Amino acid sequence: MSQVNKTLTITTGLAGKVSGDIIVPGDKSCSHRSIMFGSLAEGTTHVSGFLPGDDCLATMNAFKAMGIKIEGPDEQQNVVIHGKGLRGLTAPQEALNIGNSGTTIRLMSGLLAGQNFAWQMAGDSSLNKRPMARVVEPLKLMGANISAAENGTPPVISQGIDEGQTLTAIHYDLPMASAQVKSCVLLAGIYADGVTSVTEPGITRDHTERMLTAFGYPVKVEDTSKGKKVSIEGGHQLTACDIQVPGDISSATFFMVAGLIAKEGQLTIRNVGMNPTRIGAINILQQMNGDLSIINERMAGGEPVADVVVKSSPLKGIDINERDVPLAIDEFPAIFIAAACAKGTTRLRGAEELRVKESDRIQAMADGLKELDINCTVFDDGIDIVGGQLTSGTIHSHDDHRIAMSFAISSLRATGEIQILECDNVATSFPNFVTLANQVGLTLNQS
Ligand code: S3P
């Protein structure tokens, strides 16, 4: 796990050309779920392409602390999970420390709400500020003995439910488009009596639905007038399987933006996950006139994947379609850098969820862009960014991996040096980011 108190800096230098052929690490969402479902499955699950980032290692360590034997990741990023079935977990001896990972705490709150033992989860200073009432409230409706701190932040604490009891199935209309909340309720539904269902107000990533299906757990998905409804009946079994984790489109987006804003060059990014619930950044960057071609489309492990070819492009500002917001929710910091390099104004609205990510990403990005002399206006639920000339300066990433990587990429179009502080958490999602960035033509120095 990275030491969040240590300050790493990435000092960027000017580089004009981005080119090459790269593979980005495995998808974070799929890697988390592979450990969770593999642990609860009957039999041995083999995972390939696992992301060895701190967030996914936190999930792995939490299941190890509950008695699951997990091998790897080895150098090829293979992981073997010796599942013990739905009732195979044992009580952790101490509070589970899940570092920086919102996905771990929210999905595991659902998975663990129906266990008979007590547990506690908390994380680092960034995670401990993030909202957990959004998962605690529906879990209480299901009869879980669960709570968060008074202001709704971690620790999340459960006393467990009585031996022989189960949770109660509910229908839940999600108040916000959140895959983490949807997944939390559905995973609790595995331990509930009857059918638990969730309706989402906007399309969110569907890795939980896909991967549960791959583990043989029945999941029903329907379109309703209120939005997509996902239902799950408690009490079925997960059966071990082989999971191929695709490359993370969220990590690939930094390189898509790098390739587009570079003065010249062509970059190929291989084996990128193309799940339709994740491709908002591609839609947005293409609308901004980005030359992105999707080639070699194929299926791998129940998820669509493809290679992405990126060419340097004259970008233009756009009004971002609100429908693309949940489909690009993690990619906005990188998209804001594309907007800063585009001709004209890019406007984003309907994105208030960005304020409760690893940092307040609207404010953190606006502060950084202003430091580099880019004109932007902040709104409660979005931002207007006027494309211009990035200059030089010192950026606070607020321990947020995606803020750090976005400003690292921005150096391609800056007139001087950019120093980015608090970069340790890049290791949560993209441990080899600096190496890959330098391989394609950037000049980043870590110290
Ligand atoms: C995730 C869902 C998203 C995303 C996060 C990973 C997941 O959060 O931001 O990085 O794996 O389910 P929300 O669903 O809360 O928007």
Coordinates of C-alpha atoms and ligand atoms in Angstrom, one line a residue:
M1 CA 0.0 0.0 0.0
S2 CA 1.4 3.4 -0.8
Q3 CA 2.5 5.7 2.0
V4 CA 0.1 8.6 1.6
N5 CA 2.1 10.9 3.8
K6 CA 5.1 10.8 1.6
T7 CA 5.1 13.5 -1.1
L8 CA 6.1 12.4 -4.6
T9 CA 6.5 14.9 -7.3
I10 CA 6.3 14.6 -11.0
T11 CA 8.2 17.3 -12.7
T12 CA 7.3 17.5 -16.3
G13 CA 9.2 18.8 -19.2
L14 CA 8.2 19.8 -22.7
A15 CA 7.7 17.1 -25.3
G16 CA 6.1 17.4 -28.7
K17 CA 5.6 13.9 -30.0
V18 CA 3.6 11.0 -28.6
S19 CA 3.9 7.7 -30.4
G20 CA 4.2 4.0 -29.8
D21 CA 2.3 0.9 -29.1
I22 CA 1.3 0.2 -25.4
I23 CA -0.9 -1.9 -23.2
V24 CA -2.4 -0.3 -20.1
P25 CA -3.0 -2.3 -16.9
G26 CA -6.1 -4.2 -16.1
D27 CA -9.5 -2.6 -15.3
K28 CA -9.8 -1.6 -11.7
S29 CA -13.6 -2.2 -11.5
C30 CA -13.3 -5.7 -12.9
S31 CA -10.2 -6.6 -10.8
H32 CA -12.0 -5.7 -7.6
R33 CA -15.0 -7.8 -8.6
S34 CA -12.9 -10.8 -9.6
I35 CA -11.5 -11.0 -6.0
M36 CA -14.9 -10.5 -4.4
F37 CA -16.8 -13.0 -6.5
G38 CA -14.0 -15.5 -6.6
S39 CA -13.8 -15.5 -2.8
L40 CA -17.5 -16.2 -2.5
A41 CA -17.6 -18.8 -5.3
E42 CA -17.4 -22.5 -4.9
G43 CA -14.0 -23.7 -6.3
T44 CA -10.9 -22.1 -7.7
T45 CA -11.1 -19.0 -9.9
H46 CA -8.2 -18.0 -12.2
V47 CA -7.9 -14.3 -13.0
S48 CA -5.6 -12.9 -15.8
G49 CA -4.8 -9.3 -16.5
F50 CA -5.4 -8.3 -12.8
L51 CA -4.6 -4.7 -11.9
P52 CA -1.8 -4.8 -9.2
G53 CA -2.8 -1.3 -8.0
D54 CA -3.1 -0.5 -4.3
D55 CA -6.9 -0.3 -4.5
C56 CA -7.3 -3.8 -5.8
L57 CA -4.6 -5.1 -3.4
A58 CA -6.6 -3.6 -0.6
T59 CA -9.6 -5.7 -1.7
M60 CA -7.4 -8.8 -1.9
N61 CA -6.0 -8.2 1.6
A62 CA -9.5 -7.7 3.1
F63 CA -10.6 -11.1 1.8
K64 CA -7.3 -12.7 3.0
A65 CA -8.1 -11.3 6.4
M66 CA -11.4 -13.1 6.2
G67 CA -9.8 -16.5 5.6
I68 CA -9.6 -16.7 1.8
K69 CA -6.5 -18.1 0.2
I70 CA -5.4 -15.9 -2.7
E71 CA -2.2 -16.4 -4.8
G72 CA -0.6 -13.7 -6.8
P73 CA -0.6 -11.4 -8.6
D74 CA 2.5 -13.0 -10.3
E75 CA 4.6 -11.1 -12.9
Q76 CA 2.0 -11.8 -15.6
Q77 CA -0.7 -10.4 -13.3
N78 CA -2.4 -13.8 -12.8
V79 CA -4.3 -14.4 -9.6
V80 CA -5.7 -17.6 -8.2
I81 CA -8.6 -17.4 -5.7
H82 CA -9.6 -20.4 -3.6
G83 CA -13.2 -19.6 -3.0
K84 CA -15.1 -20.9 0.0
G85 CA -18.7 -20.3 -1.0
L86 CA -21.2 -17.7 0.2
R87 CA -20.9 -18.7 3.9
G88 CA -17.2 -19.4 3.8
L89 CA -15.8 -16.0 5.1
T90 CA -14.5 -15.8 8.7
A91 CA -14.6 -12.8 11.0
P92 CA -11.7 -10.4 10.5
Q93 CA -9.5 -10.1 13.6
E94 CA -9.3 -6.4 13.3
A95 CA -10.8 -3.4 11.4
L96 CA -10.3 -3.7 7.6
N97 CA -8.1 -0.9 6.3
I98 CA -9.0 -0.5 2.6
G99 CA -6.8 2.5 1.9
N100 CA -8.0 4.9 -0.8
S101 CA -10.6 2.6 -2.4
G102 CA -14.2 3.7 -2.6
T103 CA -15.2 0.7 -4.7
T104 CA -13.9 -1.7 -2.0
I105 CA -15.7 -0.1 0.9
R106 CA -19.0 0.4 -0.9
L107 CA -19.3 -3.0 -2.6
M108 CA -18.0 -4.9 0.4
S109 CA -20.5 -3.1 2.7
G110 CA -23.1 -4.8 0.6
L111 CA -21.4 -8.2 0.4
L112 CA -20.7 -8.2 4.1
A113 CA -24.0 -6.8 5.4
G114 CA -25.6 -10.2 5.5
Q115 CA -22.7 -12.0 7.3
N116 CA -23.2 -13.3 10.8
F117 CA -20.0 -11.7 12.1
A118 CA -19.1 -8.1 13.1
W119 CA -16.7 -6.1 11.0
Q120 CA -15.4 -2.5 10.5
M121 CA -14.0 -0.8 7.4
A122 CA -12.2 2.5 7.0
G123 CA -9.4 3.9 4.9
D124 CA -7.0 6.7 4.3
S125 CA -7.7 10.4 4.9
S126 CA -9.3 10.9 1.5
L127 CA -11.6 7.9 1.7
N128 CA -12.5 8.7 5.3
K129 CA -14.1 12.0 4.0
R130 CA -16.3 10.3 1.3
P131 CA -20.0 9.8 1.6
M132 CA -21.1 6.3 2.9
A133 CA -24.7 7.1 3.8
R134 CA -25.6 6.3 0.2
V135 CA -24.8 2.7 0.9
V136 CA -25.7 2.5 4.6
E137 CA -29.3 3.7 4.1
P138 CA -30.4 1.1 1.7
L139 CA -28.6 -1.6 3.7
K140 CA -30.5 -0.6 6.8
L141 CA -33.8 -0.9 4.8
M142 CA -32.7 -4.5 4.2
G143 CA -32.3 -5.1 7.9
A144 CA -28.6 -4.8 8.2
N145 CA -27.1 -3.8 11.6
I146 CA -24.9 -1.2 9.9
S147 CA -23.8 2.4 10.5
A148 CA -21.3 5.0 9.4
A149 CA -19.9 8.0 11.4
E150 CA -22.4 10.7 12.3
N151 CA -21.6 12.8 9.2
G152 CA -22.1 9.7 7.0
T153 CA -18.4 9.0 6.4
P154 CA -16.2 5.9 7.3
P155 CA -15.8 3.9 9.4
V156 CA -18.6 1.7 8.2
I157 CA -19.4 -0.7 11.1
S158 CA -21.6 -3.8 11.1
Q159 CA -22.6 -5.9 14.1
G160 CA -23.6 -8.7 11.7
I161 CA -27.0 -10.3 11.6
D162 CA -28.2 -13.1 13.9
E163 CA -27.4 -16.7 13.1
G164 CA -30.1 -18.2 10.9
Q165 CA -31.4 -14.7 9.8
T166 CA -31.2 -13.3 6.3
L167 CA -31.5 -9.7 5.0
T168 CA -34.9 -8.6 3.6
A169 CA -35.2 -8.1 -0.2
I170 CA -36.1 -4.5 -1.2
H171 CA -36.6 -2.5 -4.4
Y172 CA -34.4 0.6 -4.4
D173 CA -34.6 3.6 -6.7
L174 CA -31.1 4.9 -6.8
P175 CA -31.0 8.6 -5.9
M176 CA -27.9 9.1 -8.0
A177 CA -26.4 7.2 -11.0
S178 CA -23.8 5.2 -9.1
A179 CA -22.6 1.7 -10.0
Q180 CA -21.1 1.4 -6.5
V181 CA -24.5 1.9 -4.8
K182 CA -26.3 -0.3 -7.3
S183 CA -23.7 -3.0 -6.8
C184 CA -23.8 -2.7 -3.0
V185 CA -27.5 -3.3 -2.9
L186 CA -27.5 -6.1 -5.4
L187 CA -24.6 -7.9 -3.6
A188 CA -26.5 -7.6 -0.3
G189 CA -29.4 -9.1 -2.2
I190 CA -27.4 -12.3 -2.6
Y191 CA -27.9 -12.7 1.2
A192 CA -31.6 -11.6 1.2
D193 CA -34.8 -13.6 1.2
G194 CA -36.6 -13.0 -2.1
V195 CA -35.8 -10.7 -5.1
T196 CA -33.8 -7.4 -4.5
S197 CA -34.0 -4.9 -7.4
V198 CA -32.5 -1.5 -8.2
T199 CA -33.5 1.1 -10.7
E200 CA -30.8 3.5 -11.9
P201 CA -31.6 7.1 -13.0
G202 CA -28.8 7.0 -15.6
I203 CA -26.8 4.2 -17.2
T204 CA -23.9 3.2 -14.9
R205 CA -21.2 0.6 -15.4
D206 CA -22.5 -3.0 -15.5
H207 CA -19.5 -5.0 -14.5
T208 CA -21.3 -6.5 -11.5
E209 CA -24.2 -7.8 -13.6
R210 CA -21.8 -9.2 -16.2
M211 CA -19.4 -10.8 -13.8
L212 CA -22.1 -12.3 -11.6
T213 CA -23.5 -13.9 -14.7
A214 CA -20.0 -15.3 -15.6
F215 CA -19.9 -16.9 -12.1
G216 CA -23.3 -18.5 -12.9
Y217 CA -25.4 -16.3 -10.7
P218 CA -28.7 -15.3 -12.3
V219 CA -29.2 -11.6 -12.9
K220 CA -32.3 -10.0 -14.6
V221 CA -32.0 -6.7 -16.4
E222 CA -35.0 -4.9 -17.8
D223 CA -35.7 -1.4 -19.2
T224 CA -38.5 0.5 -17.3
S225 CA -40.0 3.9 -17.6
K226 CA -37.8 4.9 -14.6
G227 CA -34.6 3.6 -16.1
K228 CA -32.7 0.3 -16.2
K229 CA -33.9 -2.2 -13.5
V230 CA -31.6 -5.0 -12.3
S231 CA -33.0 -7.8 -10.1
I232 CA -31.3 -10.6 -8.2
E233 CA -32.8 -13.4 -6.2
G234 CA -31.0 -14.3 -2.9
G235 CA -29.6 -17.7 -2.2
H236 CA -28.1 -18.9 -5.5
Q237 CA -24.5 -20.0 -5.7
L238 CA -21.5 -18.6 -7.5
T239 CA -19.3 -21.1 -9.3
A240 CA -15.6 -20.5 -9.8
C241 CA -14.6 -19.5 -13.4
D242 CA -11.8 -18.0 -15.4
I243 CA -11.8 -14.2 -15.6
Q244 CA -9.9 -12.2 -18.2
V245 CA -9.6 -8.6 -17.0
P246 CA -9.6 -6.1 -20.0
G247 CA -7.2 -3.1 -20.0
D248 CA -8.7 -0.2 -18.1
I249 CA -10.3 2.4 -20.3
S250 CA -9.9 4.9 -17.5
S251 CA -6.2 4.5 -17.6
A252 CA -6.2 4.4 -21.4
T253 CA -7.9 7.8 -21.4
F254 CA -4.8 9.6 -20.2
F255 CA -3.0 8.3 -23.2
M256 CA -5.8 9.0 -25.6
V257 CA -5.7 12.6 -24.4
A258 CA -1.9 12.7 -24.6
G259 CA -2.0 11.4 -28.2
L260 CA -4.7 13.9 -29.2
I261 CA -3.0 17.0 -27.7
A262 CA 0.6 16.1 -28.7
K263 CA 1.8 18.3 -31.6
E264 CA 2.5 15.1 -33.6
G265 CA 2.5 11.4 -33.5
Q266 CA 0.3 8.2 -33.6
L267 CA -0.2 6.0 -30.6
T268 CA -1.8 2.5 -30.4
I269 CA -3.3 1.4 -27.1
R270 CA -4.1 -2.4 -27.1
N271 CA -6.7 -4.5 -25.3
V272 CA -8.8 -1.6 -24.0
G273 CA -12.1 -2.5 -22.3
M274 CA -15.0 -1.2 -24.5
N275 CA -17.9 -1.9 -22.2
P276 CA -20.7 0.3 -23.6
T277 CA -21.3 1.7 -20.1
R278 CA -17.7 3.0 -20.0
I279 CA -17.1 4.6 -23.4
G280 CA -18.3 8.1 -22.6
A281 CA -14.8 9.5 -22.9
I282 CA -14.4 8.1 -26.4
N283 CA -17.7 9.7 -27.4
I284 CA -16.8 13.1 -25.9
L285 CA -13.2 13.2 -27.3
Q286 CA -14.5 12.2 -30.8
Q287 CA -17.1 15.0 -30.6
M288 CA -14.2 17.3 -29.8
N289 CA -12.8 16.3 -33.2
G290 CA -10.3 13.8 -31.7
D291 CA -9.0 11.3 -34.2
L292 CA -9.6 8.0 -32.3
S293 CA -10.1 4.8 -34.2
I294 CA -11.4 1.7 -32.6
I295 CA -10.0 -1.4 -34.2
N296 CA -9.8 -5.2 -33.6
E297 CA -13.1 -5.2 -31.6
R298 CA -13.5 -8.6 -29.9
M299 CA -14.9 -10.2 -26.7
A300 CA -12.7 -11.3 -23.9
G301 CA -14.0 -12.8 -20.6
G302 CA -17.6 -11.5 -21.2
E303 CA -16.4 -7.9 -21.8
P304 CA -15.9 -6.2 -25.2
V305 CA -12.3 -5.1 -25.9
A306 CA -10.6 -3.3 -28.8
D307 CA -7.4 -1.5 -29.7
V308 CA -7.5 2.3 -29.9
V309 CA -5.4 4.3 -32.4
V310 CA -4.9 7.9 -31.5
K311 CA -3.6 10.7 -33.8
S312 CA -2.7 14.2 -32.9
S313 CA -5.8 16.4 -33.6
P314 CA -7.0 20.0 -33.5
L315 CA -9.6 19.7 -30.8
K316 CA -12.7 22.0 -30.5
G317 CA -14.7 22.9 -27.4
I318 CA -18.2 21.3 -27.0
D319 CA -21.2 21.2 -24.8
I320 CA -20.9 17.7 -23.2
N321 CA -24.0 15.6 -23.5
E322 CA -25.3 14.9 -19.9
R323 CA -26.0 11.3 -21.0
D324 CA -22.3 10.7 -21.3
V325 CA -21.6 11.9 -17.7
P326 CA -22.0 8.5 -15.9
L327 CA -20.3 6.8 -18.8
A328 CA -17.2 9.0 -18.4
I329 CA -17.4 9.7 -14.7
D330 CA -13.7 8.8 -13.9
E331 CA -12.4 10.3 -17.1
F332 CA -13.3 14.0 -16.6
P333 CA -10.0 15.1 -15.2
A334 CA -8.3 14.0 -18.4
I335 CA -11.1 15.4 -20.6
F336 CA -10.7 18.8 -18.8
I337 CA -7.0 18.8 -20.1
A338 CA -8.3 18.1 -23.6
A339 CA -10.7 21.0 -23.1
A340 CA -7.9 23.3 -22.0
C341 CA -6.1 22.5 -25.3
A342 CA -9.2 22.8 -27.5
K343 CA -10.3 25.8 -29.5
G344 CA -13.3 27.5 -27.8
T345 CA -15.3 26.6 -24.7
T346 CA -16.2 23.2 -23.3
R347 CA -19.2 23.1 -21.0
L348 CA -20.0 20.3 -18.5
R349 CA -23.2 20.1 -16.4
G350 CA -24.9 17.3 -14.4
A351 CA -21.7 16.1 -13.0
E352 CA -22.1 16.9 -9.2
E353 CA -20.8 13.4 -8.5
L354 CA -17.3 14.6 -9.4
R355 CA -17.3 16.5 -6.1
V356 CA -17.3 13.4 -4.0
K357 CA -14.6 11.3 -5.8
E358 CA -11.1 10.8 -4.4
S359 CA -11.0 14.7 -4.3
D360 CA -13.5 17.3 -5.3
R361 CA -12.5 16.9 -8.9
I362 CA -14.3 20.0 -10.2
Q363 CA -12.5 22.3 -7.8
A364 CA -9.1 20.5 -7.9
M365 CA -9.0 20.6 -11.7
A366 CA -10.2 24.2 -11.8
D367 CA -7.5 25.3 -9.3
G368 CA -4.8 23.5 -11.3
L369 CA -6.0 24.8 -14.7
K370 CA -6.1 28.4 -13.3
E371 CA -2.5 27.9 -12.0
L372 CA -1.6 27.1 -15.6
D373 CA -3.4 30.3 -16.8
I374 CA -6.4 28.5 -18.3
N375 CA -9.7 30.4 -17.9
C376 CA -12.5 28.4 -16.3
T377 CA -15.7 28.9 -14.4
V378 CA -16.9 26.5 -11.7
F379 CA -20.6 25.5 -11.2
D380 CA -22.1 23.3 -8.5
D381 CA -22.5 20.5 -11.1
G382 CA -19.9 21.3 -13.7
I383 CA -17.4 23.6 -15.2
D384 CA -16.8 25.8 -18.3
I385 CA -13.3 25.6 -19.7
V386 CA -12.0 28.0 -22.3
G387 CA -9.2 26.5 -24.3
G388 CA -5.9 28.5 -24.2
Q389 CA -2.2 28.3 -23.7
L390 CA -1.1 26.2 -20.7
T391 CA 1.9 27.8 -18.9
S392 CA 3.8 26.5 -15.9
G393 CA 3.3 26.1 -12.2
T394 CA 2.8 23.9 -9.1
I395 CA -0.3 21.7 -8.9
H396 CA -1.8 20.1 -5.8
S397 CA -3.3 16.8 -6.8
H398 CA -5.0 16.4 -3.3
D399 CA -3.8 12.8 -3.1
D400 CA -6.0 12.0 -6.1
H401 CA -4.4 9.7 -8.7
R402 CA -6.4 11.0 -11.6
I403 CA -5.7 14.7 -10.9
A404 CA -2.0 13.9 -10.8
M405 CA -2.0 11.9 -14.1
S406 CA -4.1 14.5 -15.9
F407 CA -1.7 17.4 -15.1
A408 CA 1.2 15.1 -16.0
I409 CA -0.3 14.7 -19.5
S410 CA -1.0 18.5 -19.7
S411 CA 2.8 19.1 -19.9
L412 CA 2.6 18.2 -23.6
R413 CA 1.2 21.6 -24.3
A414 CA 2.6 23.7 -21.5
T415 CA 5.2 26.4 -22.1
G416 CA 7.2 25.6 -19.0
E417 CA 7.7 23.1 -16.2
I418 CA 4.8 21.8 -14.2
Q419 CA 5.4 20.4 -10.7
I420 CA 2.7 18.1 -9.4
L421 CA 2.6 17.4 -5.7
E422 CA 1.1 14.5 -3.7
C423 CA 1.4 11.8 -6.5
D424 CA 1.7 8.7 -4.4
N425 CA -1.8 7.5 -5.1
V426 CA -1.1 7.1 -8.8
A427 CA -0.2 3.6 -7.6
T428 CA -3.8 3.0 -6.6
S429 CA -4.9 2.6 -10.2
F430 CA -1.8 2.9 -12.6
P431 CA 1.4 1.7 -11.0
N432 CA 3.5 2.0 -14.2
F433 CA 2.0 5.3 -15.4
V434 CA 5.3 7.2 -15.4
T435 CA 7.2 4.5 -17.1
L436 CA 4.6 4.2 -19.9
A437 CA 4.3 7.9 -20.3
N438 CA 8.0 8.3 -20.7
Q439 CA 8.0 5.4 -23.2
V440 CA 5.6 7.2 -25.5
G441 CA 7.5 10.5 -25.4
L442 CA 6.6 12.5 -22.3
T443 CA 9.4 13.6 -20.0
L444 CA 8.3 13.0 -16.4
N445 CA 10.6 12.8 -13.5
Q446 CA 9.6 11.3 -10.2
S447 CA 11.3 12.3 -7.0
Ligands
S3P1 C1 -16.9 2.2 -9.8 C2 -17.9 3.1 -10.0 C3 -17.8 4.5 -10.1 C4 -16.3 5.0 -10.4 C5 -15.4 4.2 -9.5 C6 -15.5 2.7 -9.8 C7 -17.2 0.8 -9.7 O1 -18.3 5.2 -9.0 O2 -16.2 6.3 -10.1 O3 -14.0 4.6 -9.8 O4 -16.2 0.0 -9.9 O5 -18.3 0.4 -9.5 P1 -19.8 5.6 -8.8 O6 -20.6 4.4 -9.2 O7 -20.0 5.9 -7.4 O8 -20.0 6.7 -9.7

